[in-house]
Amino acid sequence: MTDKPKHGLARGLTNYGDADFSLYLRRSFAKSMGYSGEMLARPVIGIADTSSGFNNCHRNVPEQIEAIKRGVLAAGGLPLSFPTVSLGEVFLSPTSMMFRNMMAMDTEEMIRAQPMDAVVLVGGCDKTVPAQLMGAASADVPAIQQIVGPMMPNMFHGERLGACTDCRRFWGLHRAGKVDQAGIDEIEGNLAATAGSCAVMGTASTMASIAEALGMALPGTAAIPAVHADRLRAAEASGRRAVELAKNPIRPSQIITKKSIENAMRVLLAIGGSTNAIVHLTAIAGRVGVKIDLNRLNTLSDTTPVLVDLKPTGQHYMSDLFAAGGLGAVLRELKPLLHLDCMTVTGETMGERLANEPGWVDRSVVRTFDDPYQKEGGLVALFGSLAPNGAILKRSAADPTLFEREGRAVVFTSLDDLAARVDTPDLDIKADDFMVLQNAGPKSGYAMPESGYLPIPQKLARAGLKDMVRISDARMSGTAFGTIVLHVSPEAAIGGPLALVKNGDRIRISVKERRIELLVAEDELARRRAQWKPPVEMPKRGYAKLYMEHVMQAEDGCDFDFLRRA
Ligand code: FES
């Protein structure tokens, strides 16, 4: 009896010291849920359920799970959904980023511990897709990423609004005194009007696109709006395909490879994707033993044009990308640059997929390779004495007139310091100064929140200033825009050069040369270094302790050191 193939419910038996007893007991308890023997003999397809009352973006997950189950049943599998951690971006403190690795561990361990032959991962809100892909890559059970889909933009006073670039635009107008309290209250109810993830090319849409570019999501599914019927058809198809994967396994380790990661980097650059995505992609790559080199990012960025005209880089919304031809339209333009032999979750290579696709494209949304929206890729890495291990600038959403500059540093030593002083009338700051925020990186105690989008000081905003150079070790929402240098590494909280900057220091950035330099003499820096003290105490217990002891820097994807593949 113990020689039966280990699939379905017979996988990974609970250890009672008698395998036959374990299987008998498992089947008996499964039958208590009303399943027939015939059902319990089928391949088991796990479905990672990330619905949560604290995750508005996943409001449609229950409906998608029903559609996935329909597909699994129709293809001869047994669908069993299971809950995992869900990360609703705006409901988590100090930031969802702190819990991405926890969700990845939960996903990995539940895939491995429970008897499933394949798994469908339902995710969408910012950190959920990276967490699921990290977990799936480590568990290495056949997996399909099903995306919740983006929100629809909403018509408001004759204008289309969508979370969350417009959230920031109107908040900026409110801070500048151009939208009053009644106005901002009304806008608040009109920014996020449907189920789904943020409507622009923010982190969620970027990671959805990356999941498809990696080959982990079904072709054409990244951009389908959350409320479109195609989203449910995609869910049904994911369920069907998962059963085929259970019978003829293609594992994440066969799909997520050095080459497919490079394809994903090309797509990230071509869509003007979120800065967060480079951190997440680095973490996913680390799970399969691939190191992303930020110098390689720069090389790819120089040869990958921005093709997609979506906010915050451009003007359209994710639903427009869907209507314009979806990610396939982007991939076809990038075809000469892609590794076409990469395997995908369908069993086809990327090249086979692209050879079979229809060709209609709305060129107002997805430009041709020869007539791009911007000639160079959206992201660029900067290096220099202020960021020896790198920093990231989203040049596609920045002001090019600020790219070659030297400025005076105006330093905020923490997020609390920033909040306390940024709007004070006596703040010594001018439009051509560089705002510097310290101690907002992975080990800062704030867990690298999306606060790199430092608000323009109110007195400058009211005078009409829209952008200035801002530098920090924090992250930035993918929906934000501005000349903002992020992910400075090593971070200030571990004594990186950023910690040594003082008010009045000169800093030089050159996007052309990929440099960011702190123009302070080395002997003065040595004096400051000798006086530096860590800004936070180590947490004494729980997940916060685990996080602080093991989280790595941005160039290592902020993964835990013990979770990377050696
Ligand atoms: Fe969920 Fe933006 S808040 S994707």
XYZ file of C-alpha atoms and ligand atoms in Angstrom:
570
model
C 0.000 0.000 0.000
C 2.813 2.416 0.729
C 4.114 2.148 -2.863
C 1.242 4.209 -4.285
C 2.450 7.248 -6.281
C 2.730 10.285 -4.091
C 0.240 12.648 -5.624
C -2.996 14.261 -4.562
C -3.932 13.604 -0.964
C -1.130 11.061 -0.613
C 1.525 13.792 -0.822
C 3.378 14.855 2.290
C 1.571 12.745 4.842
C 1.125 13.809 8.433
C 3.608 11.798 10.432
C 1.972 9.284 12.761
C 4.692 6.684 12.243
C 2.439 4.664 9.903
C 1.995 6.067 6.384
C -1.012 3.912 5.528
C -2.763 5.023 8.702
C -1.957 8.659 7.894
C -3.524 8.400 4.446
C -6.554 6.539 5.784
C -7.038 9.208 8.453
C -6.570 12.057 5.969
C -9.093 10.595 3.531
C -11.508 9.957 6.359
C -11.327 13.556 7.534
C -11.520 14.832 3.948
C -14.700 12.796 3.537
C -16.133 14.696 6.487
C -16.252 17.657 4.102
C -18.606 15.656 1.884
C -16.184 14.699 -0.890
C -16.678 11.398 -2.689
C -13.886 8.863 -3.033
C -13.723 9.678 -6.727
C -13.122 13.372 -5.983
C -10.455 12.590 -3.430
C -8.560 10.490 -5.986
C -8.144 13.501 -8.296
C -5.045 15.697 -8.570
C -5.281 18.317 -5.840
C -5.022 21.968 -6.861
C -4.394 24.362 -4.003
C -5.734 27.877 -4.355
C -4.075 30.544 -2.205
C -6.952 32.687 -0.956
C -5.900 36.233 -0.087
C -9.325 37.710 0.462
C -9.414 39.866 3.572
C -11.602 42.499 5.109
C -8.410 44.542 5.338
C -7.669 44.343 1.624
C -10.014 46.362 -0.578
C -7.984 45.478 -3.677
C -8.872 41.810 -3.182
C -12.634 42.367 -2.909
C -13.154 40.178 -5.992
C -10.986 37.273 -4.810
C -13.923 35.086 -3.651
C -15.511 35.391 -7.101
C -12.215 34.528 -8.779
C -11.737 31.516 -6.555
C -15.143 30.222 -7.635
C -14.059 30.588 -11.274
C -10.722 28.859 -10.591
C -12.554 26.000 -8.917
C -14.850 25.725 -11.948
C -11.798 25.377 -14.186
C -10.149 22.811 -11.906
C -13.269 20.672 -11.661
C -13.881 20.801 -15.411
C -10.316 19.595 -16.040
C -10.582 16.704 -13.590
C -8.874 18.140 -10.501
C -9.948 18.719 -6.937
C -9.733 22.417 -5.965
C -8.925 23.124 -2.333
C -8.520 26.736 -1.326
C -6.514 27.783 1.717
C -6.045 31.146 3.410
C -2.719 32.918 3.557
C -1.585 36.244 4.889
C -3.054 39.060 2.805
C -1.405 42.471 2.605
C -3.753 45.394 1.996
C -1.321 48.184 1.232
C -2.967 51.064 3.066
C -4.118 49.092 6.100
C -0.717 47.984 7.380
C 1.588 49.710 9.842
C 4.397 50.629 9.650
C 4.304 49.443 6.010
C 3.256 46.375 4.040
C 6.897 45.922 3.065
C 7.689 44.705 6.555
C 5.297 41.803 6.056
C 6.088 40.813 2.461
C 8.632 38.258 3.634
C 6.184 36.930 6.231
C 3.580 36.389 3.493
C 6.235 34.755 1.308
C 7.148 32.372 4.152
C 3.480 31.614 4.822
C 2.837 30.939 1.130
C 5.942 28.772 0.730
C 5.327 26.719 3.840
C 1.618 26.164 3.215
C 2.311 25.058 -0.366
C 4.934 22.649 0.904
C 3.130 21.416 4.002
C -0.262 20.716 2.417
C -0.910 18.010 -0.172
C -1.242 19.830 -3.479
C 0.029 18.852 -6.919
C -0.153 22.408 -8.239
C -1.256 25.750 -6.879
C -3.031 28.840 -8.170
C -1.920 31.980 -6.362
C -4.494 34.747 -6.275
C -2.799 38.063 -5.619
C -2.731 41.651 -6.746
C -2.233 44.347 -4.128
C 1.349 45.623 -4.107
C 3.321 43.153 -2.004
C 1.087 40.128 -2.516
C 2.292 39.061 -5.959
C 5.995 39.366 -5.075
C 5.376 37.484 -1.834
C 3.530 34.716 -3.689
C 6.161 34.431 -6.414
C 8.942 34.331 -3.791
C 7.096 31.621 -1.878
C 6.256 29.621 -5.001
C 9.832 29.832 -6.276
C 11.115 28.417 -2.993
C 8.437 25.708 -2.645
C 8.933 24.808 -6.332
C 5.562 23.116 -6.749
C 3.934 23.889 -10.151
C 2.221 27.266 -9.723
C 0.200 29.801 -11.702
C -0.120 33.436 -10.691
C -3.699 34.645 -11.022
C -3.917 38.426 -10.787
C -6.880 40.202 -9.138
C -6.740 42.878 -11.849
C -6.646 46.667 -11.763
C -9.476 48.983 -10.700
C -11.391 50.922 -13.310
C -10.858 54.679 -13.382
C -13.857 56.721 -12.336
C -15.501 59.728 -14.046
C -15.634 62.694 -11.704
C -16.661 66.200 -12.754
C -15.874 65.347 -16.370
C -12.410 63.972 -15.560
C -11.150 60.418 -15.233
C -9.712 59.678 -11.794
C -7.881 56.564 -10.629
C -5.891 55.438 -7.635
C -3.395 56.438 -6.932
C -1.467 58.969 -9.033
C -4.558 61.171 -8.913
C -4.717 60.705 -5.113
C -1.301 62.331 -4.879
C -2.046 65.018 -7.457
C -5.127 66.207 -5.600
C -3.400 65.969 -2.227
C -0.627 68.164 -3.639
C -3.251 70.681 -4.794
C -4.891 70.547 -1.361
C -1.538 71.200 0.354
C -0.913 74.082 -2.023
C -4.282 75.592 -1.024
C -5.870 75.020 -4.458
C -8.432 72.392 -3.325
C -10.365 73.141 -0.138
C -11.444 70.652 2.542
C -14.900 70.090 1.033
C -13.287 69.426 -2.344
C -10.769 66.903 -1.030
C -13.532 65.153 0.945
C -15.529 64.718 -2.260
C -12.492 63.501 -4.210
C -11.713 60.988 -1.461
C -14.910 59.126 -2.324
C -14.183 59.035 -6.048
C -10.578 57.872 -6.380
C -10.995 54.140 -5.817
C -14.405 53.156 -7.063
C -14.212 49.444 -7.937
C -12.608 46.215 -6.780
C -9.057 45.646 -7.911
C -5.573 46.997 -7.448
C -4.447 50.569 -8.161
C -5.513 51.703 -11.622
C -2.190 53.074 -12.862
C 1.225 51.541 -13.556
C 1.986 51.409 -9.839
C 3.615 48.522 -8.056
C 0.605 46.215 -8.339
C 0.250 46.663 -12.104
C 4.012 46.451 -12.539
C 4.205 43.182 -10.607
C 1.237 41.797 -12.554
C 3.118 42.618 -15.763
C 6.289 41.058 -14.372
C 4.423 37.877 -13.428
C 3.267 37.561 -17.048
C 6.691 38.506 -18.435
C 8.355 35.871 -16.254
C 5.932 33.320 -17.660
C 4.219 32.641 -14.317
C 0.784 34.065 -15.305
C -1.275 33.036 -18.314
C -0.675 35.125 -21.458
C -2.805 38.226 -21.736
C -3.963 38.204 -18.124
C -1.845 40.922 -16.453
C -3.960 43.906 -17.441
C -7.533 42.543 -17.445
C -9.583 44.854 -15.198
C -10.762 43.334 -11.938
C -14.414 43.819 -12.871
C -14.196 42.574 -16.475
C -15.766 39.185 -17.275
C -12.472 38.203 -18.905
C -10.928 38.311 -15.431
C -13.174 35.410 -14.416
C -12.495 33.574 -17.659
C -8.778 33.992 -16.919
C -9.364 32.531 -13.457
C -11.189 29.555 -14.959
C -8.348 29.062 -17.445
C -5.770 29.242 -14.634
C -7.668 26.504 -12.818
C -7.769 24.324 -15.922
C -4.100 24.856 -16.651
C -3.155 24.053 -13.058
C -4.613 20.565 -13.495
C -2.491 20.012 -16.593
C 0.547 21.229 -14.641
C -0.295 18.747 -11.890
C -0.205 15.939 -14.452
C 2.834 17.184 -16.396
C 4.724 19.386 -13.998
C 6.581 22.524 -15.032
C 8.082 23.940 -11.873
C 8.720 27.600 -11.016
C 12.456 26.848 -11.083
C 12.073 25.935 -14.791
C 10.257 29.219 -15.486
C 11.977 31.751 -13.219
C 15.509 31.720 -14.586
C 18.275 34.218 -15.223
C 16.912 34.751 -18.734
C 13.247 35.181 -17.781
C 14.295 37.576 -15.013
C 16.087 39.643 -17.634
C 12.928 39.562 -19.772
C 11.015 40.835 -16.743
C 13.567 43.637 -16.272
C 13.078 44.655 -19.917
C 9.336 44.775 -19.373
C 9.728 46.724 -16.132
C 11.728 49.343 -18.027
C 9.448 49.424 -21.067
C 6.266 49.927 -19.073
C 7.773 52.726 -16.946
C 7.178 50.431 -13.992
C 7.455 51.019 -10.283
C 10.781 51.441 -8.480
C 9.507 48.918 -5.932
C 9.504 46.258 -8.612
C 13.284 46.179 -8.833
C 13.424 45.336 -5.117
C 10.751 42.652 -5.505
C 12.231 41.171 -8.669
C 15.623 41.031 -6.951
C 14.031 39.121 -4.075
C 12.256 36.702 -6.451
C 15.504 36.183 -8.368
C 17.336 35.517 -5.109
C 14.946 32.648 -4.435
C 16.252 30.843 -7.533
C 19.880 31.779 -6.948
C 20.061 34.643 -9.457
C 21.679 37.948 -8.457
C 20.386 41.118 -10.144
C 23.198 43.544 -10.775
C 22.136 47.207 -10.793
C 24.853 47.930 -13.370
C 23.065 45.433 -15.621
C 19.831 47.352 -14.965
C 21.541 50.469 -16.324
C 22.744 48.620 -19.414
C 19.246 47.299 -20.086
C 17.733 50.706 -19.348
C 19.893 52.353 -22.010
C 18.600 49.950 -24.654
C 14.967 49.541 -23.598
C 12.628 52.390 -24.499
C 9.495 53.253 -22.529
C 6.682 52.052 -24.785
C 3.633 52.427 -22.585
C 1.891 55.739 -21.949
C 0.404 55.070 -18.510
C 0.279 57.144 -15.349
C 2.385 58.081 -13.452
C 4.813 58.255 -16.401
C 2.126 59.131 -18.966
C -1.606 59.693 -19.102
C -3.534 56.413 -19.391
C -4.755 53.785 -16.948
C -4.168 50.031 -16.744
C -7.615 49.308 -18.205
C -6.496 51.306 -21.262
C -3.491 48.995 -21.617
C -5.869 46.041 -21.565
C -8.054 47.604 -24.263
C -4.966 48.548 -26.274
C -3.719 44.976 -26.582
C -2.447 44.136 -23.100
C 1.057 43.180 -22.135
C 1.346 41.030 -25.261
C 1.489 44.223 -27.317
C 4.480 45.360 -25.252
C 6.184 41.971 -25.412
C 5.834 41.842 -29.197
C 7.562 45.232 -29.533
C 10.329 44.048 -27.222
C 10.668 40.711 -29.009
C 14.118 41.393 -30.516
C 15.417 42.096 -26.995
C 13.819 39.151 -25.214
C 15.095 35.670 -24.517
C 12.492 33.783 -26.528
C 13.480 30.313 -25.332
C 12.158 30.943 -21.816
C 9.551 28.411 -20.700
C 6.167 29.701 -19.536
C 3.454 28.225 -17.387
C 1.473 27.272 -20.520
C 4.173 24.854 -21.667
C 5.020 27.151 -24.574
C 8.175 29.206 -24.738
C 7.921 32.985 -24.785
C 8.810 32.888 -28.491
C 6.023 30.387 -29.263
C 3.583 32.498 -27.314
C 4.450 35.668 -29.197
C 4.375 33.928 -32.581
C 0.771 32.897 -32.004
C -0.706 36.172 -30.780
C -3.025 38.503 -32.667
C -1.494 41.834 -33.520
C -4.008 44.647 -32.957
C -2.598 47.461 -30.828
C -3.852 50.923 -29.901
C -0.757 52.990 -30.613
C -1.877 55.865 -28.433
C -1.205 53.579 -25.437
C 1.502 51.172 -26.587
C 4.032 52.782 -28.910
C 6.237 51.020 -31.422
C 9.849 50.282 -30.648
C 10.899 52.806 -33.305
C 8.608 55.557 -32.020
C 8.698 55.083 -28.245
C 7.121 57.168 -25.545
C 10.611 57.747 -24.120
C 13.860 56.624 -25.740
C 15.384 55.120 -22.605
C 14.079 52.849 -19.869
C 12.121 54.157 -16.927
C 14.558 53.303 -14.123
C 18.193 54.066 -13.601
C 20.614 53.118 -10.826
C 22.986 55.760 -9.428
C 26.251 54.995 -7.638
C 28.786 57.128 -5.833
C 30.063 58.205 -2.446
C 26.520 58.778 -1.162
C 25.300 55.365 -2.382
C 28.216 52.944 -2.810
C 25.844 50.002 -3.289
C 23.391 51.937 -5.440
C 20.254 54.049 -5.448
C 17.299 54.143 -7.846
C 15.713 56.999 -9.768
C 12.570 56.650 -11.848
C 13.682 59.008 -14.561
C 10.547 58.428 -16.640
C 8.464 60.107 -13.921
C 11.044 62.792 -13.023
C 11.907 66.286 -14.254
C 14.910 66.031 -16.653
C 15.918 69.634 -15.904
C 16.935 68.424 -12.425
C 19.104 65.524 -13.655
C 22.504 67.258 -13.736
C 22.671 69.262 -10.536
C 24.603 70.171 -7.450
C 22.599 71.289 -4.458
C 22.665 72.115 -0.782
C 21.400 69.351 1.509
C 18.435 70.073 3.763
C 18.419 67.076 6.086
C 15.576 65.412 7.960
C 16.912 62.797 10.363
C 13.772 60.638 10.484
C 10.192 60.470 9.306
C 9.098 62.018 12.586
C 11.521 64.885 12.058
C 10.202 65.337 8.515
C 6.596 65.414 9.690
C 7.425 67.895 12.457
C 9.378 70.417 10.361
C 8.599 70.162 6.647
C 5.750 72.665 6.724
C 7.141 75.073 9.292
C 7.361 78.613 7.893
C 10.939 79.119 9.158
C 12.339 75.989 7.451
C 15.540 77.087 5.694
C 14.915 75.685 2.217
C 14.886 76.912 -1.372
C 13.679 75.376 -4.617
C 17.162 74.315 -5.740
C 18.082 72.610 -2.450
C 18.167 68.808 -2.159
C 15.838 67.397 0.480
C 17.499 64.459 2.277
C 15.650 61.982 4.476
C 17.706 59.668 6.704
C 16.710 56.533 8.593
C 13.822 55.292 6.478
C 15.509 52.162 5.084
C 14.915 48.458 5.758
C 16.475 48.460 9.262
C 15.320 51.922 10.313
C 12.458 50.743 12.473
C 10.054 52.033 9.812
C 10.825 49.034 7.518
C 11.539 51.064 4.374
C 8.122 52.650 3.918
C 6.911 54.406 0.785
C 7.853 57.783 2.158
C 10.599 58.674 -0.296
C 8.074 60.919 -2.019
C 8.926 63.711 0.430
C 6.267 66.389 0.340
C 7.358 69.675 -1.178
C 7.531 72.039 1.838
C 4.255 73.893 2.013
C 5.776 77.331 1.579
C 7.436 76.229 -1.691
C 4.332 74.332 -2.867
C 2.192 77.413 -2.270
C 4.676 79.411 -4.348
C 4.006 76.982 -7.217
C 6.978 74.565 -6.934
C 6.035 71.144 -8.332
C 9.282 69.162 -8.085
C 12.691 69.250 -6.431
C 15.469 66.723 -5.837
C 14.643 64.429 -2.943
C 16.984 61.697 -1.655
C 16.383 58.917 0.869
C 16.845 55.260 1.729
C 13.045 54.826 1.663
C 10.903 53.467 -1.149
C 8.239 55.320 -3.126
C 4.794 54.263 -4.213
C 4.760 53.151 -7.814
C 1.978 55.643 -8.391
C 4.132 58.632 -7.395
C 6.219 60.950 -9.547
C 9.063 63.455 -9.134
C 12.868 63.686 -9.148
C 13.258 61.289 -6.281
C 16.341 59.205 -5.504
C 15.381 56.115 -3.515
C 16.782 52.941 -1.943
C 20.117 54.608 -1.100
C 22.370 51.790 0.076
C 23.860 51.106 2.535
C 21.026 52.737 4.443
C 21.494 55.364 7.160
C 20.314 53.100 9.987
C 23.337 50.823 9.550
C 25.738 53.751 9.220
C 25.813 54.173 5.435
C 27.114 57.469 4.041
C 23.538 58.820 3.991
C 23.708 58.846 7.817
C 26.648 61.256 7.681
C 24.994 64.013 5.621
C 24.493 67.297 7.456
C 22.558 70.444 6.617
C 24.456 72.576 4.154
C 26.570 69.743 2.659
C 26.804 69.773 -1.124
C 25.485 66.803 -3.098
C 25.898 66.279 -6.823
C 23.733 64.071 -9.000
C 24.343 63.228 -12.615
C 21.848 60.938 -14.273
C 23.977 61.009 -17.400
C 26.991 59.669 -15.484
C 24.852 57.550 -13.111
C 26.483 59.254 -10.134
C 25.392 60.565 -6.765
C 28.186 62.100 -4.719
C 28.383 63.559 -1.243
C 30.886 66.404 -1.671
C 32.414 66.269 1.794
C 36.088 65.604 2.504
C 36.929 62.080 3.674
C 38.564 63.255 6.940
C 35.389 65.132 7.880
C 33.299 62.059 7.033
C 35.619 59.935 9.189
C 35.013 62.336 12.112
C 31.258 62.085 11.644
C 31.432 58.300 11.280
C 33.242 57.999 14.599
C 30.394 59.877 16.307
C 27.570 57.957 14.616
C 25.239 55.846 16.755
C 22.551 53.386 15.562
C 19.189 55.197 15.656
C 17.037 52.259 16.779
C 17.139 49.554 19.375
C 16.718 45.945 18.322
C 13.175 44.674 18.934
C 13.160 42.086 21.707
C 10.638 39.577 20.396
C 8.395 38.299 17.655
C 8.358 38.931 13.943
C 9.859 42.415 14.371
C 12.968 40.801 15.884
C 13.204 38.208 13.115
C 12.769 40.970 10.539
C 15.444 43.248 11.999
C 17.952 40.449 12.435
C 17.627 39.082 8.916
C 16.361 41.690 6.446
C 18.908 42.560 3.775
C 19.510 45.824 1.935
C 17.643 47.010 -1.155
C 20.209 45.622 -3.611
C 19.439 42.178 -2.181
C 15.697 42.674 -2.515
C 15.116 43.191 1.228
C 14.617 39.450 1.518
C 15.659 37.599 4.658
C 19.199 36.267 4.393
C 18.117 32.728 5.283
C 15.447 32.547 2.572
C 17.651 33.101 -0.471
C 18.844 30.106 -2.373
C 22.476 29.651 -1.481
Fe -3.722 47.759 -3.338
Fe -2.664 50.069 -4.516
S -3.618 49.800 -2.547
S -2.671 48.025 -5.218
